[in-house]
């Protein structure tokens, strides 16, 4: 299948800078994938994102979106099919939530009634009651609510690509994890391709179908969270410390490390729904004689999780 | 006092109208010119600094000196007066237009670019409404100062309320002087009030206080 985004030997260097921000970068993203780009500040991760909607233009190389060279597209037409959400949110303070979301259709002279309907749909999608929030100004919204409006605004023109630049970086922990869940749900419902930049390890691994670890303008690793985290040789990627085995397991979902059940497996059983990695790990740590946990689905044993996988082979 | 105005009200009214036209025309042309200059120099920092220094230097020339410098070129009359007033206004107007646009937060600007609105709509719906309070503040100050300097412009035959004042001074007519001062001051204060209200509205709008939908939360 043709990749949805393709970087071909992309380089970005500012005129006066000694070193390029991005050095010979090539990668592809499949349609409908949720890719997180993980890097510390100055790694070039935001530059990668901004090159896709041409807020920054590459010095060398080619970027293809859906097979088309983005430098050959009309810049505004390109940007209208890409939703963009940033940490500072950038809501227009003089416009209500509805006006913020509907600004693009208004400029494109689209049907007003349809736009109004779509605005309400989007507000509901981001868990804001349209009746209450439609006519509020940004100053009347909390940080989390503002970011929800920001996400709804990015979705207005049915984009086939969403770019997130550390969207939840400024939010408190509870709001952030709530929004993380919602963004996954939105991705599941709409199937939009997502590129999500973050410096937060946990966020990168819990959200992404694939994680791209970037450092000094180069890709250090680009793989699924399972492959990266279950690989014992990757305690660090570049200078990024991924932590101990247990810490890495904590970033996975139980099913990522489960094997299918074979008769003969013994151990305490847990239901598949509602179990968390914390739960599983705390059982292994507290009860030293447990070597296997059986996950049940509808009362039937379906998967097993072995102690050796999580605690790194301390017990067979 | 009252008898003076009842006899001369027709003439005084003409002067007031003349004064208004002088101020209105000068401010209008100044504003359009300042917008053009700002648009041209905005992206270039060094040129911006140079242009601002030039106009500030012009602003420092006393009005009588500038008028007498312009008379050999443009002669006596309204053209000279309006030209001088336009030159004076540039320093303040250009600075307020530039700082208006500079006051827009970079993230708002970035988002409005990223949406693909296009240059015109991005200006019309986002940047101008947000820059307007500072621009109107500059316009207010420029208008008030124009109204003041326009009084002196009557010395170069430009007409206006200054005629009344200077006539009074030449002929030691106390009543004329007082009327001149009263009219000039109240007219200028009126302009200040009108433009101040417009600025206030723009500022409320830019901050998201335009609609009174939130009495509870305020």
Short mmCIF file of C-alpha atoms in Angstrom, two decimals:
data_model
loop_
_atom_site.label_atom_id
_atom_site.label_comp_id
_atom_site.label_asym_id
_atom_site.label_seq_id
_atom_site.Cartn_x
_atom_site.Cartn_y
_atom_site.Cartn_z
CA UNK A 1 0.00 0.00 0.00
CA UNK A 2 1.20 3.47 -0.80
CA UNK A 3 2.33 5.30 2.33
CA UNK A 4 0.24 8.28 3.39
CA UNK A 5 3.16 10.44 4.45
CA UNK A 6 6.59 9.92 3.03
CA UNK A 7 9.75 11.86 3.90
CA UNK A 8 12.53 11.43 1.35
CA UNK A 9 15.98 12.57 2.51
CA UNK A 10 14.58 15.70 4.11
CA UNK A 11 17.04 18.18 5.52
CA UNK A 12 16.40 21.49 7.25
CA UNK A 13 19.10 23.97 8.08
CA UNK A 14 18.77 27.62 8.97
CA UNK A 15 21.02 29.90 6.95
CA UNK A 16 23.25 30.96 9.79
CA UNK A 17 23.15 27.77 11.87
CA UNK A 18 26.20 25.55 12.00
CA UNK A 19 24.26 22.27 12.24
CA UNK A 20 21.08 21.25 10.50
CA UNK A 21 17.95 20.85 12.62
CA UNK A 22 16.91 17.88 10.52
CA UNK A 23 19.50 15.69 8.84
CA UNK A 24 18.65 13.38 5.98
CA UNK A 25 15.32 12.21 7.34
CA UNK A 26 13.38 9.45 5.59
CA UNK A 27 10.35 7.64 6.91
CA UNK A 28 6.82 6.68 5.97
CA UNK A 29 3.51 6.72 7.81
CA UNK A 30 0.65 4.44 6.84
CA UNK A 31 -2.86 5.78 6.44
CA UNK A 32 -4.94 5.63 9.66
CA UNK A 33 -1.85 5.15 11.83
CA UNK A 34 -1.38 7.00 15.10
CA UNK A 35 2.31 7.86 15.22
CA UNK A 36 3.86 9.57 18.22
CA UNK A 37 7.09 11.49 17.75
CA UNK A 38 9.12 11.42 20.94
CA UNK A 39 12.08 13.70 21.54
CA UNK A 40 13.54 16.17 23.98
CA UNK A 41 13.45 19.89 23.28
CA UNK A 42 15.68 20.85 20.39
CA UNK A 43 15.49 17.36 18.89
CA UNK A 44 13.75 18.65 15.78
CA UNK A 45 10.42 16.91 16.46
CA UNK A 46 8.33 20.04 16.07
CA UNK A 47 10.19 20.94 12.90
CA UNK A 48 9.20 17.57 11.42
CA UNK A 49 5.57 18.36 12.13
CA UNK A 50 5.63 21.90 10.81
CA UNK A 51 7.25 20.83 7.59
CA UNK A 52 4.17 18.78 6.79
CA UNK A 53 1.78 21.77 6.82
CA UNK A 54 4.53 23.99 5.45
CA UNK A 55 4.79 26.35 8.39
CA UNK A 56 8.46 25.46 7.88
CA UNK A 57 9.81 24.55 4.48
CA UNK A 58 12.59 21.96 4.10
CA UNK A 59 16.00 22.96 2.74
CA UNK A 60 16.41 19.72 0.81
CA UNK A 61 14.46 16.58 0.09
CA UNK A 62 10.88 15.78 -0.64
CA UNK A 63 7.76 15.28 1.44
CA UNK A 64 4.89 13.37 -0.11
CA UNK A 65 1.37 13.43 1.25
CA UNK A 66 -0.88 10.82 -0.31
CA UNK A 67 1.68 10.46 -3.09
CA UNK A 68 1.80 14.18 -3.90
CA UNK A 69 4.76 16.47 -3.38
CA UNK A 70 3.51 18.98 -0.83
CA UNK A 71 5.72 21.73 -2.22
CA UNK A 72 3.80 21.50 -5.48
CA UNK A 73 0.39 21.78 -3.81
CA UNK A 74 -1.34 25.10 -3.21
CA UNK A 75 -0.33 25.93 0.34
CA UNK A 76 -3.78 26.85 1.68
CA UNK A 77 -5.46 23.87 0.02
CA UNK A 78 -2.82 21.67 1.66
CA UNK A 79 -3.35 23.24 5.07
CA UNK A 80 -7.12 22.91 4.90
CA UNK A 81 -6.88 19.12 4.77
CA UNK A 82 -4.57 19.03 7.80
CA UNK A 83 -5.79 19.67 11.33
CA UNK A 84 -3.23 21.32 13.61
CA UNK A 85 -3.31 21.47 17.40
CA UNK A 86 -0.61 23.11 19.52
CA UNK A 87 0.23 23.31 23.19
CA UNK A 88 -0.60 27.01 23.52
CA UNK A 89 -3.94 26.13 21.87
CA UNK A 90 -4.12 29.47 20.05
CA UNK A 91 -7.87 29.94 20.30
CA UNK A 92 -8.91 33.28 18.85
CA UNK A 93 -9.82 35.28 21.98
CA UNK A 94 -12.33 37.50 20.19
CA UNK A 95 -14.40 34.60 18.85
CA UNK A 96 -16.74 32.24 20.70
CA UNK A 97 -16.10 28.50 20.72
CA UNK A 98 -18.50 28.10 17.81
CA UNK A 99 -16.94 30.94 15.83
CA UNK A 100 -13.48 29.54 16.48
CA UNK A 101 -14.47 26.13 15.18
CA UNK A 102 -16.45 27.49 12.24
CA UNK A 103 -13.97 30.09 11.00
CA UNK A 104 -12.69 28.04 8.08
CA UNK A 105 -16.16 27.10 6.70
CA UNK A 106 -17.13 30.76 7.11
CA UNK A 107 -14.19 31.84 4.97
CA UNK A 108 -14.94 29.10 2.45
CA UNK A 109 -18.55 30.35 2.31
CA UNK A 110 -19.98 26.97 3.19
CA UNK A 111 -23.63 26.47 4.09
CA UNK A 112 -24.29 28.01 7.49
CA UNK A 113 -26.88 25.56 8.79
CA UNK A 114 -24.71 22.60 7.91
CA UNK A 115 -21.74 24.24 9.58
CA UNK A 116 -23.77 24.91 12.73
CA UNK A 117 -24.79 21.27 12.82
CA UNK A 118 -21.21 20.13 12.32
CA UNK A 119 -19.99 22.46 15.10
CA UNK A 120 -22.47 20.89 17.51
CA UNK A 121 -21.41 17.40 16.44
CA UNK A 122 -17.78 18.24 17.00
CA UNK A 123 -18.44 19.82 20.39
CA UNK A 124 -20.21 16.64 21.43
CA UNK A 125 -17.35 14.57 20.05
CA UNK A 126 -14.90 16.41 22.31
CA UNK A 127 -17.26 16.00 25.28
CA UNK A 128 -18.49 19.58 25.48
CA UNK A 129 -22.24 20.08 25.71
CA UNK A 130 -23.01 22.29 22.66
CA UNK A 131 -25.81 24.22 24.35
CA UNK A 132 -23.55 25.29 27.19
CA UNK A 133 -20.26 25.82 25.41
CA UNK A 134 -21.17 26.99 21.90
CA UNK A 135 -21.30 30.68 22.77
CA UNK A 136 -18.55 30.84 25.35
CA UNK A 137 -15.45 32.85 24.76
CA UNK A 138 -12.02 31.29 25.31
CA UNK A 139 -11.55 33.32 28.52
CA UNK A 140 -14.64 31.56 29.91
CA UNK A 141 -13.14 28.10 29.40
CA UNK A 142 -10.69 26.10 31.50
CA UNK A 143 -7.42 24.94 29.95
CA UNK A 144 -8.81 21.49 29.21
CA UNK A 145 -12.00 22.88 27.70
CA UNK A 146 -9.98 25.26 25.54
CA UNK A 147 -7.90 22.39 24.22
CA UNK A 148 -11.07 20.46 23.45
CA UNK A 149 -12.31 23.38 21.38
CA UNK A 150 -8.88 23.47 19.73
CA UNK A 151 -9.27 19.81 18.76
CA UNK A 152 -12.81 20.36 17.46
CA UNK A 153 -11.54 23.29 15.40
CA UNK A 154 -8.83 21.11 13.88
CA UNK A 155 -11.47 18.57 12.85
CA UNK A 156 -13.91 20.98 11.17
CA UNK A 157 -12.88 20.47 7.57
CA UNK A 158 -12.82 16.65 7.76
CA UNK A 159 -9.00 16.55 7.66
CA UNK A 160 -7.31 13.33 6.62
CA UNK A 161 -4.30 14.17 8.76
CA UNK A 162 -4.06 15.56 12.28
CA UNK A 163 -0.88 17.11 13.61
CA UNK A 164 -0.53 17.53 17.36
CA UNK A 165 2.35 19.49 18.83
CA UNK A 166 2.52 18.61 22.55
CA UNK A 167 -1.17 19.42 22.86
CA UNK A 168 -1.52 18.37 26.48
CA UNK A 169 1.81 19.66 27.77
CA UNK A 170 0.33 22.54 29.74
CA UNK A 171 -2.59 20.65 31.29
CA UNK A 172 -2.79 19.09 34.74
CA UNK A 173 -2.32 15.33 35.08
CA UNK A 174 -6.00 14.38 35.35
CA UNK A 175 -7.14 16.50 32.45
CA UNK A 176 -4.26 15.23 30.39
CA UNK A 177 -5.00 11.55 30.89
CA UNK A 178 -8.70 12.21 30.24
CA UNK A 179 -7.88 13.96 26.97
CA UNK A 180 -5.44 11.21 26.01
CA UNK A 181 -8.22 8.68 26.30
CA UNK A 182 -10.55 10.87 24.30
CA UNK A 183 -8.07 11.48 21.53
CA UNK A 184 -7.59 7.73 21.15
CA UNK A 185 -11.35 7.32 21.01
CA UNK A 186 -11.65 10.05 18.38
CA UNK A 187 -8.89 8.39 16.37
CA UNK A 188 -10.70 5.07 16.64
CA UNK A 189 -13.98 6.61 15.48
CA UNK A 190 -12.67 8.76 12.64
CA UNK A 191 -9.64 6.77 11.53
CA UNK A 192 -7.76 9.97 10.77
CA UNK A 193 -4.00 9.61 10.45
CA UNK A 194 -2.32 11.27 13.43
CA UNK A 195 1.18 12.56 14.03
CA UNK A 196 1.54 13.43 17.69
CA UNK A 197 4.65 15.15 19.01
CA UNK A 198 5.50 14.80 22.69
CA UNK A 199 8.44 14.74 25.07
CA UNK A 200 6.58 12.53 27.51
CA UNK A 201 7.66 8.89 27.40
CA UNK A 202 4.47 7.56 28.90
CA UNK A 203 2.32 9.58 26.53
CA UNK A 204 4.30 8.51 23.47
CA UNK A 205 4.10 4.80 24.24
CA UNK A 206 0.53 4.70 25.49
CA UNK A 207 -0.92 6.60 22.51
CA UNK A 208 1.08 5.55 19.49
CA UNK A 209 0.56 2.61 17.18
CA UNK A 210 4.13 3.44 16.33
CA UNK A 211 6.64 5.54 18.20
CA UNK A 212 9.33 7.55 16.46
CA UNK A 213 12.16 8.50 18.76
CA UNK A 214 13.99 11.55 17.41
CA UNK A 215 17.24 13.04 18.55
CA UNK A 216 19.37 15.76 16.99
CA UNK A 217 17.29 15.68 13.85
CA UNK A 218 17.71 11.96 13.30
CA UNK A 219 15.40 9.04 13.88
CA UNK A 220 16.82 6.80 16.60
CA UNK A 221 14.07 4.23 16.51
CA UNK A 222 10.74 3.94 14.72
CA UNK A 223 8.68 0.96 15.70
CA UNK A 224 5.62 -0.22 17.56
CA UNK A 225 5.64 0.36 21.35
CA UNK A 226 5.67 -3.39 21.96
CA UNK A 227 8.73 -3.96 19.79
CA UNK A 228 10.63 -1.10 21.39
CA UNK A 229 9.65 -1.82 24.98
CA UNK A 230 9.90 -5.60 24.88
CA UNK A 231 13.34 -5.49 23.32
CA UNK A 232 15.66 -6.01 26.30
CA UNK A 233 18.54 -4.34 24.49
CA UNK A 234 16.75 -1.00 24.44
CA UNK A 235 17.09 0.30 27.96
CA UNK A 236 18.08 3.47 26.22
CA UNK A 237 17.41 4.77 22.76
CA UNK A 238 20.02 7.37 21.93
CA UNK A 239 20.22 9.27 25.19
CA UNK A 240 16.60 8.53 26.01
CA UNK A 241 16.38 6.28 29.05
CA UNK A 242 13.38 4.02 28.77
CA UNK A 243 13.76 2.83 32.34
CA UNK A 244 13.90 -0.58 33.95
CA UNK A 245 11.99 -3.56 32.60
CA UNK A 246 9.11 -2.95 35.01
CA UNK A 247 8.92 0.73 34.09
CA UNK A 248 8.82 -0.17 30.44
CA UNK A 249 6.13 -2.80 30.98
CA UNK A 250 4.03 -0.17 32.76
CA UNK A 251 3.76 1.73 29.49
CA UNK A 252 2.25 -1.23 27.68
CA UNK A 253 -1.25 -2.61 27.73
CA UNK A 254 -1.73 -6.08 29.24
CA UNK A 255 -2.64 -7.60 25.89
CA UNK A 256 0.61 -6.33 24.35
CA UNK A 257 2.58 -8.83 26.38
CA UNK A 258 0.06 -11.64 26.72
CA UNK A 259 0.49 -15.06 25.17
CA UNK A 260 -2.47 -17.12 24.17
CA UNK A 261 -3.66 -19.52 26.83
CA UNK A 262 -2.44 -23.09 26.70
CA UNK A 263 -4.13 -25.68 28.87
CA UNK A 264 -1.87 -26.39 31.78
CA UNK A 265 -1.19 -22.76 32.65
CA UNK A 266 -1.93 -22.12 36.27
CA UNK A 267 -2.21 -18.97 38.30
CA UNK A 268 -4.65 -16.35 39.57
CA UNK A 269 -7.13 -15.30 36.91
CA UNK A 270 -8.18 -11.75 36.06
CA UNK A 271 -10.81 -10.49 33.68
CA UNK A 272 -9.50 -8.93 30.49
CA UNK A 273 -11.63 -5.89 30.76
CA UNK A 274 -10.66 -3.51 33.47
CA UNK A 275 -7.25 -4.92 34.28
CA UNK A 276 -4.30 -2.60 34.20
CA UNK A 277 -0.59 -3.20 34.07
CA UNK A 278 -0.25 -1.77 37.59
CA UNK A 279 -2.60 -4.44 38.81
CA UNK A 280 -0.70 -7.26 37.13
CA UNK A 281 2.70 -6.02 38.21
CA UNK A 282 1.63 -5.53 41.82
CA UNK A 283 0.44 -9.16 41.95
CA UNK A 284 3.77 -10.43 40.65
CA UNK A 285 5.69 -8.28 43.11
CA UNK A 286 3.55 -9.05 46.17
CA UNK A 287 3.10 -12.78 45.57
CA UNK A 288 6.46 -14.25 44.76
CA UNK A 289 5.17 -17.74 44.09
CA UNK A 290 2.89 -16.62 41.27
CA UNK A 291 4.54 -17.23 37.92
CA UNK A 292 1.55 -16.92 35.61
CA UNK A 293 -1.57 -14.78 35.49
CA UNK A 294 -4.44 -16.01 33.40
CA UNK A 295 -6.64 -13.41 31.72
CA UNK A 296 -10.22 -14.43 31.24
CA UNK A 297 -12.71 -13.16 28.76
CA UNK A 298 -16.39 -13.88 29.35
CA UNK A 299 -15.30 -16.26 32.10
CA UNK A 300 -13.04 -18.32 29.85
CA UNK A 301 -9.24 -18.36 30.10
CA UNK A 302 -7.94 -16.61 26.97
CA UNK A 303 -4.46 -15.20 27.58
CA UNK A 304 -1.61 -15.73 29.98
CA UNK A 305 0.96 -13.31 31.23
CA UNK A 306 4.23 -14.73 32.52
CA UNK A 307 6.29 -13.30 35.32
CA UNK A 308 9.46 -13.82 33.30
CA UNK A 309 8.31 -11.38 30.67
CA UNK A 310 7.73 -8.59 33.11
CA UNK A 311 10.38 -9.07 35.72
CA UNK A 312 13.04 -9.97 33.20
CA UNK A 313 13.51 -13.68 33.77
CA UNK A 314 14.08 -13.55 37.50
CA UNK A 315 11.95 -16.65 37.85
CA UNK A 316 11.34 -19.25 35.16
CA UNK B 1 -20.28 86.47 25.49
CA UNK B 2 -23.67 85.31 24.33
CA UNK B 3 -24.30 88.31 22.13
CA UNK B 4 -21.03 87.62 20.32
CA UNK B 5 -22.05 84.14 19.32
CA UNK B 6 -25.59 85.20 18.41
CA UNK B 7 -24.15 87.74 15.96
CA UNK B 8 -21.32 85.66 14.55
CA UNK B 9 -22.69 82.14 14.83
CA UNK B 10 -22.79 81.67 11.07
CA UNK B 11 -19.14 82.55 10.71
CA UNK B 12 -18.09 80.54 13.74
CA UNK B 13 -20.02 77.55 12.46
CA UNK B 14 -18.15 77.81 9.18
CA UNK B 15 -14.86 77.88 11.05
CA UNK B 16 -15.86 74.83 13.03
CA UNK B 17 -16.80 72.99 9.85
CA UNK B 18 -13.54 74.05 8.24
CA UNK B 19 -11.63 72.86 11.29
CA UNK B 20 -13.42 69.55 11.21
CA UNK B 21 -12.70 69.04 7.51
CA UNK B 22 -9.05 69.95 8.02
CA UNK B 23 -8.70 67.41 10.83
CA UNK B 24 -10.76 64.74 9.11
CA UNK B 25 -8.92 64.98 5.81
CA UNK B 26 -5.48 65.06 7.43
CA UNK B 27 -6.21 62.10 9.68
CA UNK B 28 -7.79 60.07 6.88
CA UNK B 29 -4.88 60.55 4.49
CA UNK B 30 -2.36 60.07 7.31
CA UNK B 31 -4.01 56.82 8.31
CA UNK B 32 -4.10 55.39 4.79
CA UNK B 33 -0.49 56.42 4.23
CA UNK B 34 0.57 54.93 7.57
CA UNK B 35 -1.13 51.63 6.71
CA UNK B 36 0.72 51.53 3.39
CA UNK B 37 4.08 52.36 4.94
CA UNK B 38 3.56 49.86 7.77
CA UNK B 39 2.70 47.09 5.33
CA UNK B 40 5.83 47.83 3.33
CA UNK B 41 8.33 48.02 6.19
CA UNK B 42 6.81 45.50 8.57
CA UNK B 43 8.94 42.48 7.73
CA UNK B 44 12.22 44.44 7.68
CA UNK B 45 13.43 45.38 11.13
CA UNK B 46 16.26 47.75 10.17
CA UNK B 47 14.13 49.68 7.71
CA UNK B 48 11.33 49.91 10.27
CA UNK B 49 13.71 51.42 12.80
CA UNK B 50 15.06 53.89 10.25
CA UNK B 51 11.61 54.98 9.09
CA UNK B 52 10.41 55.46 12.67
CA UNK B 53 13.45 57.55 13.57
CA UNK B 54 12.84 59.71 10.50
CA UNK B 55 9.23 60.40 11.41
CA UNK B 56 10.02 60.98 15.07
CA UNK B 57 12.61 63.53 13.95
CA UNK B 58 9.95 65.25 11.85
CA UNK B 59 7.60 65.15 14.84
CA UNK B 60 10.21 67.08 16.83
CA UNK B 61 10.22 70.04 14.40
CA UNK B 62 8.07 72.84 15.84
CA UNK B 63 4.96 73.35 13.75
CA UNK B 64 5.70 76.96 12.82
CA UNK B 65 9.12 75.93 11.56
CA UNK B 66 7.70 73.08 9.50
CA UNK B 67 5.01 75.34 8.02
CA UNK B 68 7.55 77.97 7.03
CA UNK B 69 9.71 75.24 5.52
CA UNK B 70 6.77 74.01 3.42
CA UNK B 71 5.49 77.42 2.27
CA UNK B 72 8.20 77.92 -0.38
CA UNK B 73 7.33 74.48 -1.77
CA UNK B 74 3.54 74.44 -1.50
CA UNK B 75 2.57 78.05 -0.90
CA UNK B 76 0.08 79.28 1.67
CA UNK B 77 -3.19 77.49 2.33
CA UNK B 78 -4.75 74.17 3.11
CA UNK B 79 -2.36 71.98 1.12
CA UNK B 80 0.57 73.09 3.24
CA UNK B 81 -1.39 72.61 6.43
CA UNK B 82 -2.61 69.14 5.52
CA UNK B 83 0.85 68.06 4.36
CA UNK B 84 2.41 69.14 7.63
CA UNK B 85 -0.30 67.44 9.67
CA UNK B 86 0.16 64.21 7.69
CA UNK B 87 3.90 64.29 8.32
CA UNK B 88 3.35 64.80 12.05
CA UNK B 89 0.90 61.92 12.31
CA UNK B 90 3.11 59.27 10.74
CA UNK B 91 5.34 58.64 13.76
CA UNK B 92 2.44 57.87 16.04
CA UNK B 93 0.25 56.04 13.54
CA UNK B 94 2.95 53.77 12.11
CA UNK B 95 4.13 52.85 15.57
CA UNK B 96 0.65 51.98 16.78
CA UNK B 97 -0.19 49.96 13.66
CA UNK B 98 3.00 47.95 14.00
CA UNK B 99 2.59 47.37 17.71
CA UNK B 100 -1.04 46.41 17.14
CA UNK B 101 -0.02 43.56 14.89
CA UNK B 102 2.97 42.69 17.06
CA UNK B 103 0.64 42.31 20.05
CA UNK B 104 -1.06 39.27 18.51
CA UNK B 105 0.19 36.16 20.26
CA UNK B 106 2.48 34.00 18.07
CA UNK B 107 0.34 30.91 18.71
CA UNK B 108 -2.81 32.64 17.44
CA UNK B 109 -0.92 33.76 14.37
CA UNK B 110 0.51 30.30 13.81
CA UNK B 111 -2.90 28.66 14.05
CA UNK B 112 -4.52 31.15 11.71
CA UNK B 113 -1.79 30.42 9.16
CA UNK B 114 -2.06 26.68 9.66
CA UNK B 115 -5.79 26.68 8.95
CA UNK B 116 -5.34 27.71 5.33
CA UNK B 117 -7.63 30.74 5.60
CA UNK B 118 -5.53 32.66 3.12
CA UNK B 119 -3.92 36.05 3.64
CA UNK B 120 -7.07 38.16 3.32
CA UNK B 121 -9.35 36.20 5.65
CA UNK B 122 -6.60 35.72 8.17
CA UNK B 123 -6.19 39.51 8.30
CA UNK B 124 -9.89 40.29 8.21
CA UNK B 125 -11.21 37.83 10.75
CA UNK B 126 -8.22 37.32 13.03
CA UNK B 127 -5.39 39.80 12.84
CA UNK B 128 -7.21 43.11 12.31
CA UNK B 129 -9.78 42.60 15.11
CA UNK B 130 -6.98 41.72 17.51
CA UNK B 131 -4.70 44.57 16.44
CA UNK B 132 -7.51 47.14 16.36
CA UNK B 133 -7.44 48.39 20.00
CA UNK B 134 -3.83 49.57 19.76
CA UNK B 135 -4.34 50.97 16.26
CA UNK B 136 -7.38 52.96 17.38
CA UNK B 137 -5.48 54.23 20.37
CA UNK B 138 -2.87 55.61 17.97
CA UNK B 139 -5.61 57.07 15.80
CA UNK B 140 -7.14 58.79 18.81
CA UNK B 141 -3.89 60.41 19.89
CA UNK B 142 -3.08 61.41 16.30
CA UNK B 143 -6.52 62.99 15.85
CA UNK B 144 -6.30 64.98 19.05
CA UNK B 145 -2.84 66.22 18.22
CA UNK B 146 -3.97 67.08 14.68
CA UNK B 147 -6.83 69.12 16.05
CA UNK B 148 -4.36 71.03 18.21
CA UNK B 149 -1.80 71.67 15.50
CA UNK B 150 -4.55 72.60 13.03
CA UNK B 151 -5.16 75.67 15.19
CA UNK B 152 -1.68 76.91 14.37
CA UNK B 153 -2.30 76.03 10.70
CA UNK B 154 -4.64 79.02 10.52
CA UNK B 155 -1.44 81.12 10.43
CA UNK B 156 -0.72 79.71 6.95
CA UNK B 157 -4.21 80.62 5.74
CA UNK B 158 -5.68 77.18 6.22
CA UNK B 159 -8.72 78.52 8.08
CA UNK B 160 -10.42 76.72 10.94
CA UNK B 161 -11.00 77.65 14.58
CA UNK B 162 -7.47 79.00 14.89
CA UNK B 163 -8.62 82.05 12.90
CA UNK B 164 -10.97 83.02 15.71
CA UNK B 165 -8.32 82.64 18.37
CA UNK B 166 -5.58 84.51 16.52
CA UNK B 167 -7.96 87.30 15.46
CA UNK B 168 -8.86 87.74 19.08
CA UNK B 169 -5.20 87.86 20.05
CA UNK B 170 -4.33 90.41 17.35
CA UNK B 171 -7.21 92.71 18.24
CA UNK B 172 -7.06 92.14 22.01
CA UNK B 173 -10.66 90.92 21.84
CA UNK B 174 -11.05 88.93 25.04
CA UNK B 175 -14.46 87.48 24.09
CA UNK B 176 -13.11 86.13 20.81
CA UNK B 177 -10.16 84.50 22.55
CA UNK B 178 -12.37 82.80 25.09
CA UNK B 179 -14.75 81.53 22.44
CA UNK B 180 -11.84 80.30 20.37
CA UNK B 181 -10.36 78.40 23.28
CA UNK B 182 -13.73 76.99 24.33
CA UNK B 183 -14.61 75.76 20.87
CA UNK B 184 -11.18 74.29 20.14
CA UNK B 185 -11.04 72.52 23.50
CA UNK B 186 -14.56 71.14 23.39
CA UNK B 187 -14.23 70.04 19.77
CA UNK B 188 -10.96 68.23 20.54
CA UNK B 189 -12.38 66.63 23.67
CA UNK B 190 -15.38 65.49 21.66
CA UNK B 191 -13.13 63.79 19.11
CA UNK B 192 -11.18 62.22 21.95
CA UNK B 193 -14.37 60.90 23.50
CA UNK B 194 -15.80 59.46 20.25
CA UNK B 195 -12.56 57.71 19.30
CA UNK B 196 -12.05 56.61 22.89
CA UNK B 197 -15.40 54.85 22.84
CA UNK B 198 -14.58 53.14 19.57
CA UNK B 199 -11.25 52.02 21.02
CA UNK B 200 -13.00 50.72 24.12
CA UNK B 201 -15.42 48.68 22.01
CA UNK B 202 -12.63 47.24 19.91
CA UNK B 203 -10.74 46.31 23.03
CA UNK B 204 -13.73 44.54 24.57
CA UNK B 205 -14.28 42.71 21.33
CA UNK B 206 -10.65 41.61 21.09
CA UNK B 207 -10.74 40.20 24.60
CA UNK B 208 -13.98 38.33 24.06
CA UNK B 209 -16.38 40.62 25.90
CA UNK B 210 -18.44 41.50 22.84
CA UNK B 211 -21.61 39.61 23.67
CA UNK B 212 -23.30 39.90 27.00
CA UNK B 213 -23.94 36.22 27.33
CA UNK B 214 -22.08 35.66 30.53
CA UNK B 215 -23.45 37.84 33.28
CA UNK B 216 -23.21 34.90 35.62
CA UNK B 217 -19.58 34.07 35.09
CA UNK B 218 -18.20 37.56 34.98
#
